[in-house]
Tab-separated table of C-alpha atoms in Angstrom:
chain	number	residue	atom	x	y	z
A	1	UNK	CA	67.394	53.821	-65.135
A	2	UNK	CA	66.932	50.119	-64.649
A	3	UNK	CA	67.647	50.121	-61.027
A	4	UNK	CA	65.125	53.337	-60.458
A	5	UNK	CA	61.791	51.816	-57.985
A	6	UNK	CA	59.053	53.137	-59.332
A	7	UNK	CA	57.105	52.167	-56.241
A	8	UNK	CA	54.967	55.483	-55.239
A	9	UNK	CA	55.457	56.570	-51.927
A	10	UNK	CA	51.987	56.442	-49.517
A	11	UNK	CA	51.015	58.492	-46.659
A	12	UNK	CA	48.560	55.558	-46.578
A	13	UNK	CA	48.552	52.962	-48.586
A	14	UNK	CA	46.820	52.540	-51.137
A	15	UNK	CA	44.721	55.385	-50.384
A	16	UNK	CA	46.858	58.545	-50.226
A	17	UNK	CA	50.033	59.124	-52.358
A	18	UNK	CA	52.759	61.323	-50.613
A	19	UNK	CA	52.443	64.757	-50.903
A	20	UNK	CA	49.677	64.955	-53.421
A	21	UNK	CA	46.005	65.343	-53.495
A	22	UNK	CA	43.174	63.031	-53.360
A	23	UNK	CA	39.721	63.493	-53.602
A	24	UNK	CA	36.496	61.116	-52.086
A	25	UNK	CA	33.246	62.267	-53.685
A	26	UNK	CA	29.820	60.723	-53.302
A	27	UNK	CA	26.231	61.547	-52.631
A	28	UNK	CA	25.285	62.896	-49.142
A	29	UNK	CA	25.327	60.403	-46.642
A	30	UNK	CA	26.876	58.156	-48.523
A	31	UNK	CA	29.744	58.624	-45.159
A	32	UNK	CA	32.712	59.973	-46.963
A	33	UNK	CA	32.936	62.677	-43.676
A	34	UNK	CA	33.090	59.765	-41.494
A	35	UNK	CA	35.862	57.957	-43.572
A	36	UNK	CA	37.849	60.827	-43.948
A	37	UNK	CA	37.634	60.840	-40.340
A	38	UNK	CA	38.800	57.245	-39.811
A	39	UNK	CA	41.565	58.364	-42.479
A	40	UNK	CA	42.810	60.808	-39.918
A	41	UNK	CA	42.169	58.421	-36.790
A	42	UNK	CA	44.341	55.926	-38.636
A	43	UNK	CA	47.028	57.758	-39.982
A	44	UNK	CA	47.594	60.275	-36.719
A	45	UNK	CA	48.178	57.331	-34.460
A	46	UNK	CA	49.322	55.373	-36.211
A	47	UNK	CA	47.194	52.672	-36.734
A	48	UNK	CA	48.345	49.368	-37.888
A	49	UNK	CA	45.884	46.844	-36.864
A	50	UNK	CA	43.308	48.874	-38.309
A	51	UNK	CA	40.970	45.832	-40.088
A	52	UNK	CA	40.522	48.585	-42.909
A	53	UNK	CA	43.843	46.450	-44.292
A	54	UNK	CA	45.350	50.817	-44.771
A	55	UNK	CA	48.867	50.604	-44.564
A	56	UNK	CA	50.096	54.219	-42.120
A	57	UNK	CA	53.299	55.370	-42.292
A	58	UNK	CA	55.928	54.551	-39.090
A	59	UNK	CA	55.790	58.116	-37.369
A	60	UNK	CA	52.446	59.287	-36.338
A	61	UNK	CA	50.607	61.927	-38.757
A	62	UNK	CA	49.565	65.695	-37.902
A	63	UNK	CA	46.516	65.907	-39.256
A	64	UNK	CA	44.439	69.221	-39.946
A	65	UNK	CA	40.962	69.169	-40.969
A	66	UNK	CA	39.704	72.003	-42.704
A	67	UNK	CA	35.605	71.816	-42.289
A	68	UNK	CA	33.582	74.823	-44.403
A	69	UNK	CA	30.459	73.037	-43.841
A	70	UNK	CA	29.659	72.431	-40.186
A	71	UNK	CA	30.700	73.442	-36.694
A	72	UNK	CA	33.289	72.826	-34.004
A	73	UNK	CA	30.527	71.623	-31.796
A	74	UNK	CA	29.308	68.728	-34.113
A	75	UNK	CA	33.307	67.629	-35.393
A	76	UNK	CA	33.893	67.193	-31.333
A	77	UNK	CA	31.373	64.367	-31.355
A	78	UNK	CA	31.989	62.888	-34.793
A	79	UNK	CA	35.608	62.604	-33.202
A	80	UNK	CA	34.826	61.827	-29.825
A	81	UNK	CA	32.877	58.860	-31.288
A	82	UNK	CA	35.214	57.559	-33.627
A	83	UNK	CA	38.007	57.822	-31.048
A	84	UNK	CA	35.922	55.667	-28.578
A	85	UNK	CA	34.604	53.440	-31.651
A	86	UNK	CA	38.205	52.129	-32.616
A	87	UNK	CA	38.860	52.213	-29.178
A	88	UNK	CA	42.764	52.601	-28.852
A	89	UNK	CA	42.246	56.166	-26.818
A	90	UNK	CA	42.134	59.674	-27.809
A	91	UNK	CA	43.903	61.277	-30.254
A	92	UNK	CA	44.298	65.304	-30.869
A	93	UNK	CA	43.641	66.949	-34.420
A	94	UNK	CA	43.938	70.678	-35.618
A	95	UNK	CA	40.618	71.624	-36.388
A	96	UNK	CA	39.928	74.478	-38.230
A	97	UNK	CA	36.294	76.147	-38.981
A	98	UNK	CA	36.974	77.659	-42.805
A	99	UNK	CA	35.190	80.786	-44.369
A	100	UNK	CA	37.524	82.302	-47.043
A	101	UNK	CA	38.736	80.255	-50.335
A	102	UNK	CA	41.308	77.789	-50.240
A	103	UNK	CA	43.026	80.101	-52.103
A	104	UNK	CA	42.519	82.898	-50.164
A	105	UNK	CA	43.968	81.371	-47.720
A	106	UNK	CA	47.587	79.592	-48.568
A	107	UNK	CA	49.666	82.217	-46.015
A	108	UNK	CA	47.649	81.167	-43.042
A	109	UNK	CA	47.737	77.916	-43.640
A	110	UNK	CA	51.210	77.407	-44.609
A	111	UNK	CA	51.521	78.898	-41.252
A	112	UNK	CA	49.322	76.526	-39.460
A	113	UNK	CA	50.812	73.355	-41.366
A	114	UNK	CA	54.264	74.502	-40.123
A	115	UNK	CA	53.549	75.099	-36.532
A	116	UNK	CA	52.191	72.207	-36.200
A	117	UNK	CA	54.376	70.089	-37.967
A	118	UNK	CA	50.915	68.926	-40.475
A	119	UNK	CA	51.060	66.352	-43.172
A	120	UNK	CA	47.897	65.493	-44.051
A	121	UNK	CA	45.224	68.460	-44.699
A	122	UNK	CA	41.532	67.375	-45.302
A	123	UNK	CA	38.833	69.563	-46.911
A	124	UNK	CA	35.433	69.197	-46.134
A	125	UNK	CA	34.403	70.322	-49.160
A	126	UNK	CA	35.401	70.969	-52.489
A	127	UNK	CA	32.358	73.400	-53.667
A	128	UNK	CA	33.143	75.946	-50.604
A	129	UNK	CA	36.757	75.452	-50.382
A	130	UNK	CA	36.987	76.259	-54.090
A	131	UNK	CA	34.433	79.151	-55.036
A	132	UNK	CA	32.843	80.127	-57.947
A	133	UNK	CA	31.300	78.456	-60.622
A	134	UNK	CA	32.905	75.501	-60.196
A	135	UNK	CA	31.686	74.151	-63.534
A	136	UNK	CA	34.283	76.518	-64.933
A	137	UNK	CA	37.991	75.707	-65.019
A	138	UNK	CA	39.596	78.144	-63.206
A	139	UNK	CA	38.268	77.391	-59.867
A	140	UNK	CA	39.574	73.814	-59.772
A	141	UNK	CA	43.003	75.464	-61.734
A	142	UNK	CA	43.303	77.938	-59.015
A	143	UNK	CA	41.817	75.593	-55.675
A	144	UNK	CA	44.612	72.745	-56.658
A	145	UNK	CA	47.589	75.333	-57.275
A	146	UNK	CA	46.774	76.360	-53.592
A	147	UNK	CA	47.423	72.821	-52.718
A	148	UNK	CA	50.449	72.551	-54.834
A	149	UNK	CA	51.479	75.587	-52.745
A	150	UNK	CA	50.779	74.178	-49.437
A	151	UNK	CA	52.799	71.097	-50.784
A	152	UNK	CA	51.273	68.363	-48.086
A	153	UNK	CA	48.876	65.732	-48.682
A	154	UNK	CA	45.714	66.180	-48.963
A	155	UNK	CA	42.197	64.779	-49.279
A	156	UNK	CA	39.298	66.603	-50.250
A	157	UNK	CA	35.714	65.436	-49.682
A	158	UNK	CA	33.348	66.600	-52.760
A	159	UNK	CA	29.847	66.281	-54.015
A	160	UNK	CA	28.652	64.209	-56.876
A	161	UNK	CA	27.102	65.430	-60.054
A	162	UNK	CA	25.585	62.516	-62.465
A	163	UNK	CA	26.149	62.481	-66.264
A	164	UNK	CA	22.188	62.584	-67.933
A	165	UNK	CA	23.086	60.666	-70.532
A	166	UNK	CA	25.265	57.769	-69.349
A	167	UNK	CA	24.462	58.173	-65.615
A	168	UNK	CA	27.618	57.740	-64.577
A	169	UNK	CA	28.433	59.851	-61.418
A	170	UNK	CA	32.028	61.894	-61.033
A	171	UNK	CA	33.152	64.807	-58.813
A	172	UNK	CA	30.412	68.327	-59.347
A	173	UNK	CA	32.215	70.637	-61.237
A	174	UNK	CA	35.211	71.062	-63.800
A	175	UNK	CA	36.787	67.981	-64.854
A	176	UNK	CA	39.936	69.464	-63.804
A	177	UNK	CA	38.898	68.638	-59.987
A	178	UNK	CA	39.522	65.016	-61.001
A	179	UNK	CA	42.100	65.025	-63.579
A	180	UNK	CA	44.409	67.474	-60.966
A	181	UNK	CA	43.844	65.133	-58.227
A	182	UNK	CA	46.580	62.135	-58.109
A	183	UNK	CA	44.032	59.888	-56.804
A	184	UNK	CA	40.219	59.974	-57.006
A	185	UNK	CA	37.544	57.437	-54.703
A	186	UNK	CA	34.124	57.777	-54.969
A	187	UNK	CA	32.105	56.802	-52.036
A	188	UNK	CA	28.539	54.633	-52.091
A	189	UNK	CA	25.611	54.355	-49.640
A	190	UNK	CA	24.152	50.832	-50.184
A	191	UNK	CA	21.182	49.366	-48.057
């Protein structure tokens, strides 16, 4: 109807839509860990005055971070930084140290998420979180219905591939990991 707002609704505007998933792919070291970090820093306190001009919702933001590529030891200090980096004190975050498939594992998570009241789930990344041969399409079919399932925002960091013919770079993999996701930012390394 005329009178209908059509306005989306942001867990963190403009970056994260409500409820749905968004993916930051780039090259290694090109930081998207880091910002996904700041992401959570931002949203979890929340963080207004943030000079990234990221809009956070009111309430502060549970955030979980799902991490299938490193180790609790070396998330501390990547946290532990940032929190003294933005300076406004420390703030807690589930942190979880994945081995099984996204997919795999929907019941404990669901159980996590509700426990702790969670409403913004990052993966750290894609290619583990998702299994198999992820150029197919039923890993990215099967990795975003366990999202859908879960039925929290999300953000998922993933690894480029690059097109041979036009160079152009997009998420490694299926195209279905980009056309699923509701929002899709690639990350650059510039010197």
């Amino acid at each position: 109807s005329e009178g209908d707002n059509l306005k989306p609704d942001y867990l963190l505007e403009p970056l994260l839509y409500l409820n749905q998933p968004a993916v930051i792919f780039g090259d290694y070291c090109s930081l998207k860990s880091l910002f996904a970090l700041a992401i959570a820093y931002t949203v979890q306190l929340p963080y207004y005055d943030n000079l990234l001009g990221l809009i956070p919702l009111k309430e502060s933001t549970p955030c979980l971070y799902l991490d299938y590529e490193d180790d609790p030891s070396s998330f501390r200090k990547r946290w532990s930084a940032l929190e003294r980096g933005f300076g406004q004190g420390p703030i807690p975050i589930k942190y979880s140290r994945m081995t099984a498939a996204l997919s795999d594992s929907v019941e404990q998570l669901r159980n996590v998420i509700y426990e702790n009241k969670i409403k913004l789930m990052i993966i750290d990344s894609l290619g583990p979180a998702a299994r198999g041969n992820l150029n197919d399409p039923e890993p990215a079919i099967k990795y975003h219905a366990a999202l859908r399932q879960l039925g929290i925002t999300s953000l998922t960091l993933a690894h480029t591939a690059k097109d041979s013919l036009t160079k152009k770079r997009s998420i490694f993999g299926s195209v279905f990991f980009m056309n699923l996701a509701r929002s899709v930012w690639e990350s650059k390394s510039e010197q």
